[in-house]
DNA sequence: TCTGGGGTCCTAGGACCC
DNA sequence: TCTGGGGTCCTAGGACCC
């Protein structure tokens, strides 16, 4: 491949404090769509949320057309069609698979990889700027060649500044996709931070932006110069840490066990319905499906849960009464049994809903998670854990595919392409789904040699 | 007709106890 | 019945992230 082996870099440099390296894919979902469909290269592509609701990712050409993330698809569809925009339903199975490959490649170049989200990871560089720059450039090339995804890299003494540097790399083509904050800061002094609106700083959302702006804090530079004690008092320790980070003092700990994303504190499965649902009967069908999805996550990470929460709500967008309900059930014994959890999810909402409300979304949350291996039931109380059903359902899913066997609607398979199309009238729409080239034999890409 | 899904952490406030 | 301070624990809600 012509790429220098990462091990060749393993020479200690002179830098004493390691720098954070943030590698982040450019327009990740849209880039994934083009990997197996070269005809999309250079074209405006948007990826839509579930139910083909709103835009969640845009290719560079789509951004140039002025399409904004979060825009409801139905509002811009006509215009987008006229502009030649290609729309795709989100294909999480494909994205997760490509993410995994991308992370694997990057981990060969730098140590201490912390996978922060599906499309970005932090790593550490222990070397001087020149060598760091070389490694990051090679990492970029390697990911592009072997996975087909373009990434941008930002390097800085703290995670928050690495985020800023990463933005810089994306917005300044002259950086060739890699920005070392030390170099930007040396050349432009405070000008670089002054050019970043405060709302673009990692950890500053819409609400905080408004409040900060009303205090005259408009840019990342203003925030860096703010008094951390005052910030803590008026806001929170989180924002205080952001101020310290902007000053080059690392204050954000790595997320525990972020590497595999295994030890979660809660597991949530929720969906919008394709059409409003009224009455507990139908709601309960959906809750059963979500409970089983959540349960299989739970089992995959080897945990038990001790509380099951269920919720539902009507649309906040339609006129009339907004209605929501939620309830939880404490399990007598921590469990990973799909039947127990499904029953609990239904019971949690039974009697708590408005029988006339038109619900548009529902979900199930598993809480109070603990390690299944470490759990010892009291002698004589083991009966609460039925070890029978969980493994059987898992084996059936492995052999025959998901959603062939399950409890209630969890075992019904509709006509749609996706596995979780249960055939319920509330099941979500994904009409523009691309093939899952890397995870399904029957959807593999076909290449024609001429 | 049509507005995502899955997480984390912090804080305020209430219940309860001494 | 009212009066107090100090502590812990829990939950709901709000804010943020991608």
XYZ file of C-alpha atoms (C1' of nucleotides) in Angstrom:
486
model
C 0.000 0.000 0.000
C 3.005 2.308 0.243
C 2.089 3.360 3.767
C 4.830 3.310 6.338
C 4.089 0.814 9.070
C 2.894 2.562 12.244
C 5.467 0.671 14.263
C 8.134 2.666 12.467
C 6.887 5.682 14.431
C 7.458 4.113 17.809
C 10.420 6.307 18.658
C 9.978 8.436 21.743
C 10.056 12.097 20.810
C 10.935 15.045 22.988
C 7.383 15.984 23.881
C 6.661 15.325 27.519
C 2.925 15.877 27.564
C 0.980 13.795 25.079
C -1.425 15.521 22.748
C -4.995 14.503 22.004
C -5.723 13.450 18.465
C -9.338 13.578 17.312
C -10.114 11.777 14.074
C -13.615 12.403 12.767
C -15.140 11.197 9.505
C -16.378 13.814 7.052
C -20.152 13.570 6.502
C -19.940 10.010 7.784
C -23.355 8.593 6.830
C -23.302 10.270 3.428
C -19.740 9.060 2.851
C -20.797 5.502 3.726
C -23.537 5.652 1.098
C -20.968 6.509 -1.597
C -18.537 3.737 -0.661
C -20.459 1.053 -2.541
C -22.166 3.371 -5.002
C -19.507 5.322 -6.895
C -22.194 7.053 -8.955
C -22.847 9.201 -5.871
C -19.340 10.693 -5.891
C -19.509 14.459 -5.970
C -23.318 14.478 -5.982
C -25.580 15.993 -3.351
C -26.562 13.121 -1.029
C -28.680 13.356 2.114
C -29.347 10.625 4.658
C -32.695 10.672 6.448
C -33.638 9.675 9.990
C -35.948 6.749 10.709
C -39.365 7.006 9.094
C -37.541 9.095 6.499
C -38.301 12.026 8.767
C -35.551 14.594 8.647
C -32.072 15.127 7.248
C -29.315 13.776 9.508
C -26.303 13.850 7.169
C -25.306 15.657 3.981
C -22.537 15.214 1.464
C -20.397 18.312 0.737
C -22.414 18.999 -2.425
C -25.664 18.850 -0.432
C -24.208 21.272 2.136
C -23.336 23.655 -0.683
C -26.985 23.610 -1.732
C -27.775 25.031 1.688
C -29.542 21.961 3.092
C -29.474 22.097 6.902
C -29.302 19.109 9.252
C -32.559 18.478 11.066
C -34.733 19.802 8.246
C -37.892 17.701 7.768
C -37.598 15.914 4.443
C -41.168 16.612 3.375
C -40.462 20.339 3.535
C -37.569 20.333 1.085
C -38.307 17.270 -0.976
C -39.657 19.004 -4.048
C -36.822 21.477 -4.214
C -34.245 18.759 -3.535
C -35.615 16.563 -6.312
C -35.275 19.469 -8.719
C -31.682 19.991 -7.570
C -30.829 16.330 -8.221
C -30.382 15.471 -4.545
C -30.175 11.741 -3.799
C -31.939 10.777 -0.540
C -31.279 7.587 1.413
C -32.919 6.086 4.473
C -30.451 5.625 7.303
C -28.794 2.222 7.056
C -27.286 1.808 10.506
C -26.201 -1.727 9.869
C -23.943 -0.552 7.037
C -22.645 2.460 8.985
C -21.807 0.397 12.064
C -19.895 -2.092 9.954
C -17.840 0.593 8.179
C -17.266 2.383 11.488
C -15.806 -0.774 12.935
C -13.388 -1.156 10.024
C -12.388 2.488 10.197
C -11.669 2.323 13.953
C -9.657 -0.827 13.468
C -7.423 0.829 10.870
C -6.881 3.957 12.969
C -5.970 2.017 16.100
C -2.867 0.758 14.279
C -1.422 4.264 14.068
C -1.755 5.782 17.541
C -2.234 4.444 21.088
C -5.060 4.829 23.620
C -7.933 4.884 21.159
C -11.213 5.937 22.740
C -14.138 5.427 20.389
C -16.293 8.411 21.188
C -19.085 7.936 18.663
C -19.875 6.005 15.511
C -17.702 8.319 13.407
C -15.006 9.704 15.682
C -12.338 8.634 18.119
C -9.727 10.200 20.368
C -6.165 8.895 20.418
C -2.897 10.109 21.948
C 0.257 11.265 20.251
C 3.425 11.070 22.294
C 5.601 12.594 19.596
C 6.703 16.000 18.394
C 4.661 18.060 15.978
C 6.504 17.040 12.862
C 6.151 13.341 13.503
C 2.571 13.725 14.737
C 1.676 15.492 11.522
C 3.242 12.688 9.476
C 1.429 9.952 11.389
C -1.935 11.695 11.110
C -1.491 12.248 7.395
C -0.722 8.570 6.873
C -3.664 7.551 9.052
C -5.938 9.639 6.881
C -4.608 8.099 3.703
C -4.919 4.587 5.101
C -8.571 5.005 6.098
C -9.453 6.547 2.766
C -7.777 3.765 0.807
C -8.838 0.768 2.838
C -12.334 1.814 3.931
C -13.195 4.603 1.506
C -14.135 7.156 4.144
C -12.494 10.610 4.326
C -11.545 11.692 7.855
C -10.269 14.940 9.339
C -7.796 15.069 12.196
C -7.302 17.685 14.909
C -4.417 17.632 17.399
C -4.210 19.693 20.606
C -3.247 19.528 24.280
C -6.884 19.025 25.355
C -9.915 17.278 23.903
C -11.898 20.490 23.575
C -9.077 22.172 21.631
C -8.669 19.024 19.529
C -12.344 19.441 18.598
C -11.663 23.039 17.583
C -8.621 21.926 15.582
C -10.717 19.255 13.892
C -13.286 21.852 12.812
C -10.414 23.930 11.544
C -9.137 21.032 9.461
C -12.597 20.554 7.936
C -13.083 24.233 7.112
C -9.617 25.093 5.815
C -8.761 23.074 2.699
C -5.138 24.220 2.967
C -4.749 22.015 6.056
C -5.155 18.858 3.954
C -7.378 17.347 6.586
C -4.899 17.556 9.487
C -4.618 20.515 11.879
C -2.201 20.812 14.783
C -3.534 23.420 17.146
C -0.039 24.442 18.225
C 0.684 25.573 14.680
C -2.585 27.439 14.212
C -2.174 29.138 17.577
C 1.404 30.143 16.839
C 0.598 31.706 13.514
C -2.660 33.432 14.302
C -2.435 33.934 18.039
C -5.857 34.489 19.552
C -7.386 35.226 16.162
C -8.092 31.559 15.598
C -10.169 31.183 18.773
C -11.832 34.528 18.169
C -13.099 33.225 14.841
C -14.972 30.350 16.504
C -18.507 31.274 17.656
C -19.077 30.183 21.255
C -21.928 27.924 20.171
C -19.517 25.784 18.170
C -17.434 24.907 21.214
C -17.817 21.299 22.357
C -20.184 21.242 25.336
C -21.931 24.526 24.544
C -25.402 23.865 23.187
C -28.229 26.139 22.121
C -29.427 27.144 25.580
C -25.979 27.904 26.921
C -25.126 29.865 23.772
C -28.052 32.185 24.337
C -27.167 32.730 27.963
C -23.466 33.228 27.279
C -24.143 35.658 24.451
C -26.342 37.742 26.707
C -23.310 38.082 28.974
C -21.145 39.255 26.086
C -19.351 35.936 25.666
C -19.577 35.519 21.911
C -16.530 33.534 20.826
C -14.351 30.675 21.999
C -11.762 33.315 22.900
C -14.249 35.131 25.149
C -15.091 31.868 26.871
C -11.409 31.025 27.354
C -10.895 34.374 29.077
C -13.950 33.999 31.336
C -13.424 33.414 35.058
C -13.831 29.664 35.681
C -15.155 30.248 39.199
C -17.848 32.578 37.933
C -18.709 30.114 35.167
C -19.050 27.312 37.667
C -21.290 29.397 39.898
C -23.537 30.704 37.136
C -23.566 27.518 35.034
C -22.055 24.197 36.074
C -18.857 22.264 36.620
C -19.171 20.995 33.073
C -18.829 24.433 31.540
C -16.053 25.271 33.993
C -14.144 22.281 32.619
C -14.684 23.590 29.103
C -13.086 26.911 30.115
C -10.085 25.097 31.595
C -9.761 22.945 28.487
C -9.764 26.003 26.234
C -6.849 27.229 28.344
C -4.926 24.069 27.577
C -5.566 22.283 30.893
C -6.925 18.770 30.288
C -10.058 18.406 32.445
C -12.232 15.826 30.694
C -11.680 12.233 31.717
C -11.881 9.420 29.203
C -15.279 7.757 29.198
C -15.043 4.559 31.104
C -14.853 1.458 28.959
C -15.725 3.539 25.933
C -13.597 1.194 23.879
C -16.234 -1.437 23.295
C -19.114 0.652 24.536
C -19.962 -2.346 26.647
C -20.651 -1.101 30.156
C -23.690 1.066 29.724
C -25.677 2.545 32.562
C -28.940 2.205 30.735
C -30.211 0.628 27.553
C -32.915 2.410 25.639
C -34.961 1.401 22.652
C -37.529 3.842 21.322
C -39.158 4.638 18.012
C -41.532 7.019 16.356
C -44.496 5.278 14.788
C -45.282 5.624 11.117
C -48.818 6.655 12.134
C -50.462 7.614 15.432
C -51.428 4.809 17.780
C -54.384 4.895 20.172
C -55.154 2.523 23.010
C -53.097 0.232 25.148
C -53.498 -2.880 22.991
C -51.556 -1.543 20.014
C -49.118 0.372 22.198
C -48.392 -2.828 24.000
C -47.467 -4.597 20.733
C -44.818 -1.982 20.051
C -43.554 -1.996 23.649
C -43.086 -5.750 23.366
C -40.915 -5.373 20.274
C -38.766 -2.618 21.827
C -38.402 -4.542 25.081
C -37.046 -7.531 23.188
C -34.601 -5.367 21.242
C -33.368 -3.768 24.454
C -33.160 -7.174 26.080
C -30.967 -8.587 23.365
C -28.585 -5.606 23.815
C -28.595 -6.341 27.516
C -27.700 -9.975 26.995
C -25.041 -9.157 24.423
C -23.175 -7.045 26.954
C -23.618 -9.646 29.671
C -25.718 -7.556 32.042
C -28.866 -7.879 34.110
C -31.307 -5.046 34.736
C -33.288 -4.402 37.881
C -35.783 -1.824 36.632
C -37.786 -1.531 33.427
C -39.192 1.822 32.372
C -41.641 2.407 29.536
C -42.870 5.677 28.068
C -44.985 7.036 25.253
C -45.866 10.486 23.988
C -47.958 12.215 21.391
C -46.523 14.520 18.752
C -45.308 17.893 20.009
C -45.909 19.305 16.534
C -49.605 18.776 16.038
C -52.061 21.168 17.570
C -54.105 20.015 20.477
C -53.149 18.380 23.715
C -49.653 17.072 24.126
C -49.849 13.896 26.131
C -47.135 11.710 27.551
C -46.971 8.866 30.011
C -44.186 6.957 31.663
C -43.857 4.370 34.366
C -41.386 1.893 35.740
C -41.395 -1.509 37.342
C -38.773 -2.708 39.804
C -38.001 -6.350 39.113
C -38.033 -8.636 42.104
C -34.752 -10.049 40.937
C -32.252 -8.648 38.408
C -33.007 -10.298 35.092
C -32.087 -10.681 31.442
C -35.074 -12.827 30.628
C -36.987 -11.507 27.608
C -40.361 -12.667 28.905
C -39.916 -11.007 32.298
C -38.695 -7.776 30.711
C -41.411 -7.702 28.061
C -44.114 -8.234 30.664
C -42.621 -5.560 32.909
C -42.490 -3.030 30.050
C -46.189 -3.521 29.339
C -47.133 -3.437 32.986
C -45.164 -0.213 33.481
C -47.566 1.651 31.200
C -50.736 -0.339 31.804
C -53.402 1.904 33.228
C -51.169 4.959 32.930
C -52.106 6.076 29.456
C -54.799 8.347 28.124
C -57.040 5.953 26.161
C -57.934 8.641 23.617
C -54.487 10.151 23.037
C -52.796 9.675 19.669
C -49.348 8.468 20.555
C -46.595 8.919 18.016
C -43.651 7.445 19.897
C -42.897 4.890 22.600
C -39.848 3.346 24.190
C -38.414 1.004 26.781
C -35.472 1.760 29.089
C -33.568 -0.864 31.060
C -32.025 0.588 34.214
C -30.075 -0.528 37.251
C -27.687 -2.565 35.123
C -25.230 -4.939 36.702
C -22.798 -7.560 35.597
C -24.532 -10.913 35.102
C -21.367 -12.756 36.102
C -21.135 -11.016 39.458
C -24.746 -11.560 40.455
C -25.380 -14.180 43.113
C -29.021 -14.795 43.934
C -29.730 -15.633 47.549
C -29.928 -19.344 48.165
C -33.408 -20.578 47.419
C -34.300 -17.526 45.324
C -32.811 -18.570 41.999
C -36.203 -19.423 40.541
C -36.809 -15.830 39.411
C -34.232 -16.214 36.675
C -35.527 -18.418 33.936
C -32.484 -19.274 31.874
C -34.560 -21.032 29.256
C -36.049 -18.487 26.883
C -33.219 -15.999 26.320
C -30.682 -18.438 24.896
C -33.342 -20.148 22.781
C -34.406 -16.861 21.147
C -30.780 -15.949 20.548
C -30.034 -19.236 18.889
C -33.136 -18.918 16.719
C -32.084 -15.410 15.648
C -28.601 -16.649 14.844
C -29.842 -19.503 12.701
C -32.908 -18.015 11.038
C -32.338 -14.267 11.282
C -33.745 -11.694 13.694
C -37.498 -11.322 14.212
C -38.441 -14.811 13.047
C -39.164 -15.984 16.553
C -40.112 -13.795 19.503
C -42.767 -12.778 21.970
C -45.909 -11.231 20.475
C -45.109 -8.957 17.546
C -41.425 -9.555 18.223
C -41.866 -12.766 16.263
C -43.770 -11.364 13.324
C -42.005 -10.539 10.106
C -43.587 -8.083 7.673
C -42.958 -7.588 3.985
C -40.359 -4.838 4.273
C -36.652 -5.185 3.643
C -35.602 -4.453 7.195
C -35.635 -7.152 9.840
C -37.562 -5.137 12.356
C -40.468 -4.493 10.039
C -42.939 -6.408 12.135
C -45.920 -5.785 9.919
C -47.649 -3.718 12.617
C -49.370 -0.709 11.105
C -47.184 1.447 13.366
C -43.890 0.006 12.109
C -41.562 2.589 10.672
C -40.991 3.374 7.032
C -37.622 3.297 5.380
C -38.354 3.509 1.715
C -34.935 4.474 0.396
C -32.680 1.962 2.067
C -29.382 1.105 0.396
C -27.967 -2.440 0.360
C -26.096 -3.650 3.451
C -23.088 -4.656 1.386
C -20.797 -5.629 4.221
C -23.142 -7.616 6.445
C -25.586 -9.518 4.179
C -24.610 -12.119 1.631
C -27.636 -11.396 -0.513
C -26.976 -7.656 -0.565
C -23.304 -7.747 -1.471
C -22.031 -5.264 -4.059
C -21.628 -6.523 -7.614
C -18.645 -5.374 -9.648
C -18.637 -5.740 -13.430
C -15.263 -6.108 -15.157
C -15.231 -4.876 -18.718
C -49.549 12.720 4.800
C -44.501 13.559 6.390
C -40.176 16.580 12.352
C -34.564 10.501 14.695
C -32.496 7.478 18.209
C -29.300 6.423 21.864
C -26.651 7.968 25.271
C -24.218 10.876 29.412
C -23.911 13.920 33.393
C -25.471 17.457 36.679
C -28.685 19.838 39.677
C -32.647 20.836 42.350
C -35.832 19.325 45.371
C -38.375 16.059 48.178
C -38.380 12.222 51.552
C -36.369 10.576 55.351
C -33.256 10.244 59.355
C -30.805 11.864 63.533
C -48.564 21.974 66.718
C -44.454 24.371 65.897
C -39.510 24.882 66.022
C -33.804 23.578 63.606
C -29.612 22.093 61.181
C -27.228 18.718 58.757
C -26.850 14.731 56.288
C -28.070 10.944 52.687
C -30.591 8.980 49.047
C -33.517 9.050 45.183
C -35.862 10.884 41.166
C -37.264 14.075 37.623
C -35.909 17.227 34.558
C -32.683 19.800 31.946
C -28.657 20.293 29.395
C -25.351 18.373 26.391
C -23.248 15.022 22.735
C -23.307 12.565 17.998
